[in-house]
Amino acid sequence: MMNPETETTGQDLVRVEHLTKYFPVRAGLMQRIVNWVKAVDDVSFTVKQGETLGLVGESGCGKTTVGRSMLRLIEPTSGAVEFDGKDVLKLRGNDLKHVRRDMQIIFQDPYASLDPRVPIGESIMEGLHIHNIGSPKERFDMMLDTLKKVGLEDYHARRYPHEFSGGQRQRIGIARALALRPKFIVCDEPVSALDVSIQSQVLNILNDLQQEFGLTYLFVAHNLSVVEHISTRVAVMYLGKMVELTGREELYRNPLHPYTKALMSAIPVPNPKLKRQRTILKGDVPSPLNPPKGCRFHPRCPIADKICGEQEPEFREAVPGHFVACWMVK
């Protein structure tokens, strides 16, 4: 399978090769493994230095699992994740700890990821303490500086998570990820639980920080309007598989995969006098316990042919810089 490259000329910071993550399903008195949930199944892509790669798809398609597997918050079943020339999945001990300083994550629910018994200033300094960065005074000053970068004040450092609004908590989550000055951040649906007005503020903060520190993002989301605003390239997943990958403008101008077209048709038009022609998919998303043979989208696809249910399509470059996995795209 080809590893997707793009029209951009930046150097690869992250390279994911044939990433797979299966979760065991256990049953019976002895809790034997009776099946596997194929959450991520043979996914490959690259993330260029300084870009934002948007990763989109329906809930349950494996987006978050990809991000967490890349950071080894959950251990992948197989595959390779290369970061800055190092295979993350082969690292152990201090070598892994050193790489994790440069790879951080912003969680979808910042309140659940913050210790309710610890002031947020201490939560932000925790990474600095673990990696033995600076003296206590220097760590404190770095924490205050990071708070200001995300639009919070010095006195907020003494407050606890329950004293903040949802948007403020997400800023705290961004500050905690930023404290170590990483090179790469996985943004796991960082604005999906926020009001629209707060979403724009958080997205602007992420953009500003990317410009200031040269950050690279993997931006996981299901809102295509948000992804269009922030991404350099966009990758589309369906049921554990990558189905399309290209530049942002190319994807929104010329989507090739029928699943991507259906997602695009659901984007609201900001004009009450205009109506978008919706593509309504039939049926429900199949179970990752027993994915369909051939193309996983074929039971719901409006243009599926006989070959779609028999053979799995290759993830190939249909046009320069535009990768797609579909038998019907020539």
Coordinates of C-alpha atoms in Angstrom, one line a residue, residues 11-325:
Q11 CA 9.6 17.6 6.0
D12 CA 7.7 14.7 7.6
L13 CA 7.5 15.1 11.4
V14 CA 5.2 12.1 11.9
R15 CA 4.9 9.0 9.8
V16 CA 2.3 6.4 10.5
E17 CA 2.6 3.0 8.8
H18 CA 0.0 0.3 8.7
L19 CA -1.3 1.2 12.2
T20 CA -3.7 -1.3 13.6
K21 CA -5.5 -1.5 16.9
Y22 CA -7.9 -4.4 17.8
F23 CA -9.7 -4.5 21.2
P24 CA -10.4 -8.0 22.6
V25 CA -14.0 -9.0 23.3
R26 CA -14.1 -11.5 26.2
A27 CA -17.0 -13.7 27.4
G28 CA -17.7 -16.7 29.6
L29 CA -16.5 -17.7 33.0
M30 CA -12.9 -17.9 31.9
Q31 CA -13.1 -14.5 30.0
R32 CA -11.8 -16.1 26.9
I33 CA -11.4 -13.8 23.8
V34 CA -14.3 -14.6 21.5
N35 CA -13.9 -11.7 19.0
W36 CA -12.0 -8.5 18.2
V37 CA -13.2 -4.9 17.8
K38 CA -11.3 -3.7 14.8
A39 CA -11.1 0.0 15.8
V40 CA -8.2 0.9 13.5
D41 CA -7.2 -1.4 10.7
D42 CA -4.1 -0.7 8.6
V43 CA -4.0 3.1 8.5
S44 CA -1.0 5.0 7.0
F45 CA -0.4 8.7 6.7
T46 CA 2.2 11.4 7.3
V47 CA 2.0 14.7 9.1
K48 CA 4.3 17.5 7.8
Q49 CA 6.3 19.8 10.0
G50 CA 4.2 22.9 10.9
E51 CA 0.9 21.7 9.3
T52 CA -2.5 20.8 10.7
L53 CA -3.9 17.4 9.5
G54 CA -7.6 17.2 10.1
L55 CA -8.9 13.7 10.8
V56 CA -12.7 13.4 10.4
G57 CA -15.4 10.8 10.3
E58 CA -18.5 9.6 12.1
S59 CA -18.4 8.7 15.8
G60 CA -16.8 5.3 16.3
C61 CA -14.8 5.3 13.1
G62 CA -11.4 5.1 15.0
K63 CA -10.2 8.8 14.9
T64 CA -9.5 9.1 18.7
T65 CA -7.9 5.6 18.8
V66 CA -5.5 6.7 16.0
G67 CA -4.4 9.7 18.0
R68 CA -4.0 7.9 21.3
S69 CA -2.2 5.0 19.6
M70 CA 0.3 7.4 18.1
L71 CA 1.1 8.7 21.6
R72 CA 1.0 5.2 23.1
L73 CA -1.7 6.2 25.5
I74 CA -3.1 2.9 24.3
E75 CA -0.7 0.3 22.8
P76 CA -1.3 -0.4 19.1
T77 CA -1.7 -4.0 18.0
S78 CA 0.7 -3.6 15.1
G79 CA 2.3 -1.0 12.8
A80 CA 4.8 1.7 13.1
V81 CA 4.7 5.4 14.3
E82 CA 7.8 7.3 13.4
F83 CA 8.3 10.7 15.1
D84 CA 11.2 12.9 14.2
G85 CA 13.1 9.9 12.9
K86 CA 12.4 7.6 15.9
D87 CA 10.0 4.6 16.0
V88 CA 7.9 5.5 19.0
L89 CA 6.5 2.0 19.3
K90 CA 10.0 0.5 19.9
L91 CA 11.1 3.0 22.5
R92 CA 11.3 2.1 26.2
G93 CA 12.1 3.8 29.5
N94 CA 13.9 7.2 29.3
D95 CA 13.9 7.2 25.5
L96 CA 10.1 7.0 25.5
K97 CA 9.9 9.6 28.2
H98 CA 12.1 12.0 26.3
V99 CA 10.0 11.6 23.1
R100 CA 6.8 12.1 25.0
R101 CA 8.0 15.6 26.0
D102 CA 7.6 16.5 22.3
M103 CA 4.3 14.7 21.8
Q104 CA 1.3 16.0 23.7
I105 CA -2.5 15.8 23.6
I106 CA -5.5 18.0 24.2
F107 CA -8.4 15.9 25.5
Q108 CA -12.0 16.3 24.4
D109 CA -13.2 16.6 27.9
P110 CA -10.8 18.8 29.9
Y111 CA -12.7 18.5 33.1
A112 CA -12.4 14.7 33.1
S113 CA -8.7 14.9 32.5
L114 CA -8.0 17.4 35.3
D115 CA -7.6 16.4 38.9
P116 CA -10.4 18.1 40.8
R117 CA -8.3 18.2 44.0
V118 CA -5.3 20.0 42.4
P119 CA -5.2 23.7 41.5
I120 CA -4.8 24.2 37.7
G121 CA -1.4 25.8 38.1
E122 CA 0.0 22.6 39.7
S123 CA -1.6 20.5 36.9
I124 CA 0.1 22.6 34.3
M125 CA 3.5 22.4 36.1
E126 CA 3.2 18.6 36.6
G127 CA 4.8 17.9 33.2
L128 CA 7.7 20.3 33.9
H129 CA 8.3 18.5 37.2
I130 CA 8.2 15.0 35.7
H131 CA 10.8 16.1 33.0
N132 CA 12.9 17.9 35.6
I133 CA 12.7 21.2 33.7
G134 CA 14.1 24.2 35.5
S135 CA 14.0 25.1 39.2
P136 CA 10.7 25.4 41.1
K137 CA 10.8 29.2 40.6
E138 CA 11.4 28.8 36.9
R139 CA 8.7 26.2 36.5
F140 CA 6.3 28.6 38.3
D141 CA 7.2 31.4 35.9
M142 CA 6.8 29.1 32.9
M143 CA 3.4 28.1 34.1
L144 CA 2.3 31.7 34.5
D145 CA 3.6 32.6 31.0
T146 CA 1.7 29.6 29.5
L147 CA -1.5 30.7 31.2
K148 CA -1.2 34.1 29.6
K149 CA -0.6 32.5 26.2
V150 CA -4.1 31.0 26.3
G151 CA -5.8 34.1 27.6
L152 CA -5.9 33.3 31.4
E153 CA -4.5 35.4 34.3
D154 CA -2.0 34.8 37.1
Y155 CA -4.7 34.4 39.8
H156 CA -6.4 31.6 37.9
A157 CA -3.4 29.4 38.8
R158 CA -4.7 29.0 42.4
R159 CA -8.2 28.0 41.4
Y160 CA -9.6 24.4 41.0
P161 CA -11.1 22.9 37.8
H162 CA -14.8 23.2 39.0
E163 CA -14.4 27.0 39.2
F164 CA -14.0 27.4 35.5
S165 CA -16.4 27.4 32.5
G166 CA -16.1 24.8 29.7
G167 CA -14.2 27.2 27.5
Q168 CA -11.8 28.1 30.3
R169 CA -11.2 24.5 31.1
Q170 CA -10.3 23.8 27.4
R171 CA -7.8 26.7 27.6
I172 CA -6.3 25.0 30.7
G173 CA -6.0 21.8 28.7
I174 CA -4.2 23.7 25.9
A175 CA -1.9 25.3 28.5
R176 CA -1.0 21.9 30.0
A177 CA -0.2 20.5 26.5
L178 CA 1.8 23.6 25.7
A179 CA 3.8 23.8 28.9
L180 CA 6.5 21.5 27.7
R181 CA 6.8 23.3 24.4
P182 CA 6.2 20.2 22.3
K183 CA 6.6 19.8 18.5
F184 CA 3.4 17.8 17.9
I185 CA 0.0 18.0 19.6
V186 CA -3.0 15.6 19.1
C187 CA -6.1 17.8 19.4
D188 CA -8.8 15.3 20.3
E189 CA -12.1 17.1 19.4
P190 CA -11.0 20.1 21.5
V191 CA -14.1 22.2 20.6
S192 CA -16.9 19.7 20.1
A193 CA -18.4 20.3 23.6
L194 CA -18.2 24.1 23.4
D195 CA -20.6 26.8 22.3
V196 CA -20.0 28.1 18.8
S197 CA -18.7 31.5 20.0
I198 CA -16.3 29.8 22.3
Q199 CA -15.2 27.4 19.6
S200 CA -13.9 30.3 17.5
Q201 CA -11.9 31.6 20.4
V202 CA -10.3 28.3 21.1
L203 CA -9.5 27.7 17.4
N204 CA -7.9 31.2 17.2
I205 CA -5.8 30.4 20.2
L206 CA -4.6 27.2 18.5
N207 CA -3.8 29.0 15.3
D208 CA -1.9 31.7 17.2
L209 CA 0.1 29.2 19.1
Q210 CA 0.9 27.3 16.0
Q211 CA 2.3 30.4 14.4
E212 CA 4.3 31.4 17.5
F213 CA 5.9 28.1 18.3
G214 CA 5.8 26.3 15.0
L215 CA 3.5 23.5 16.3
T216 CA 2.2 20.6 14.3
Y217 CA -1.3 19.4 14.9
L218 CA -3.3 16.2 14.3
F219 CA -6.8 17.7 14.7
V220 CA -9.5 15.1 15.4
A221 CA -13.0 16.2 14.7
H222 CA -16.4 15.4 13.3
N223 CA -17.4 18.9 12.4
L224 CA -16.3 19.5 8.9
S225 CA -16.8 23.3 9.1
V226 CA -14.3 23.4 12.0
V227 CA -11.9 21.2 10.1
E228 CA -12.1 23.5 7.0
H229 CA -11.2 26.5 9.2
I230 CA -8.1 25.1 10.8
S231 CA -6.6 22.3 8.7
T232 CA -3.9 22.2 6.0
R233 CA -4.9 18.7 4.8
V234 CA -7.8 16.5 5.7
A235 CA -8.0 12.8 6.1
V236 CA -11.4 11.0 6.2
M237 CA -11.9 7.7 8.1
Y238 CA -14.8 5.2 8.0
L239 CA -15.0 2.1 10.2
G240 CA -11.3 2.0 11.0
K241 CA -10.1 2.6 7.5
M242 CA -8.7 5.7 5.8
V243 CA -10.9 6.4 2.7
E244 CA -9.6 9.8 1.5
L245 CA -6.7 12.2 2.1
T246 CA -5.8 15.4 0.3
G247 CA -5.4 19.2 0.8
R248 CA -8.2 21.1 2.5
E249 CA -9.1 23.2 -0.6
E250 CA -9.0 20.2 -2.9
L251 CA -11.2 18.1 -0.6
Y252 CA -13.9 20.7 -0.2
R253 CA -13.8 21.6 -3.9
N254 CA -13.7 18.1 -5.3
P255 CA -14.4 15.2 -2.8
L256 CA -14.0 11.8 -4.6
H257 CA -15.2 9.2 -2.1
P258 CA -19.0 8.8 -1.9
Y259 CA -18.7 8.8 1.9
T260 CA -16.9 12.1 1.9
K261 CA -19.5 13.5 -0.5
A262 CA -22.2 12.5 2.0
L263 CA -20.4 14.2 4.8
M264 CA -20.0 17.3 2.8
S265 CA -23.7 17.4 1.9
A266 CA -24.5 17.6 5.6
I267 CA -22.6 20.9 6.2
P268 CA -25.2 23.7 6.8
V269 CA -25.3 26.5 4.3
P270 CA -25.0 29.9 5.9
N271 CA -27.8 31.3 3.8
P272 CA -31.5 30.6 4.5
K273 CA -32.4 31.1 0.8
L274 CA -30.0 28.4 -0.4
K275 CA -30.5 24.6 0.0
R276 CA -27.8 22.0 -0.3
Q277 CA -28.6 18.7 -2.1
R278 CA -28.4 16.2 0.8
T279 CA -27.0 12.7 0.3
I280 CA -28.9 10.4 2.7
L281 CA -27.0 7.2 3.5
K282 CA -29.1 4.1 3.9
G283 CA -28.8 1.8 6.9
D284 CA -26.6 2.1 9.9
V285 CA -22.8 2.0 10.4
P286 CA -21.7 -1.7 10.5
S287 CA -20.2 -3.1 13.6
P288 CA -16.4 -3.0 13.9
L289 CA -16.8 -6.5 15.5
N290 CA -17.8 -7.8 12.1
P291 CA -17.0 -5.3 9.3
P292 CA -18.3 -6.0 5.8
K293 CA -16.2 -7.9 3.3
G294 CA -14.6 -5.8 0.6
C295 CA -15.1 -2.0 0.9
R296 CA -16.5 -1.3 4.3
F297 CA -18.7 1.4 3.0
H298 CA -20.4 -0.6 0.2
P299 CA -23.6 -1.6 2.2
R300 CA -24.4 2.1 2.5
C301 CA -22.9 3.3 -0.8
P302 CA -25.2 4.8 -3.4
I303 CA -22.9 3.8 -6.3
A304 CA -21.6 0.4 -5.1
D305 CA -20.9 -2.3 -7.7
K306 CA -20.3 -6.0 -7.4
I307 CA -16.6 -5.7 -6.9
C308 CA -17.1 -3.4 -3.9
G309 CA -18.5 -6.3 -1.9
E310 CA -15.8 -8.7 -2.9
Q311 CA -12.5 -6.9 -2.8
E312 CA -11.1 -4.2 -0.6
P313 CA -10.0 -1.2 -2.6
E314 CA -6.4 0.1 -2.4
F315 CA -5.7 3.4 -0.9
R316 CA -4.2 5.0 -4.0
E317 CA -3.3 8.4 -5.5
A318 CA -6.3 9.1 -7.9
V319 CA -4.9 12.5 -8.9
P320 CA -1.7 14.1 -7.8
G321 CA -1.8 14.7 -4.0
H322 CA -5.3 13.2 -3.7
F323 CA -5.6 9.7 -2.2
V324 CA -8.8 7.7 -2.1
A325 CA -9.9 4.1 -1.5

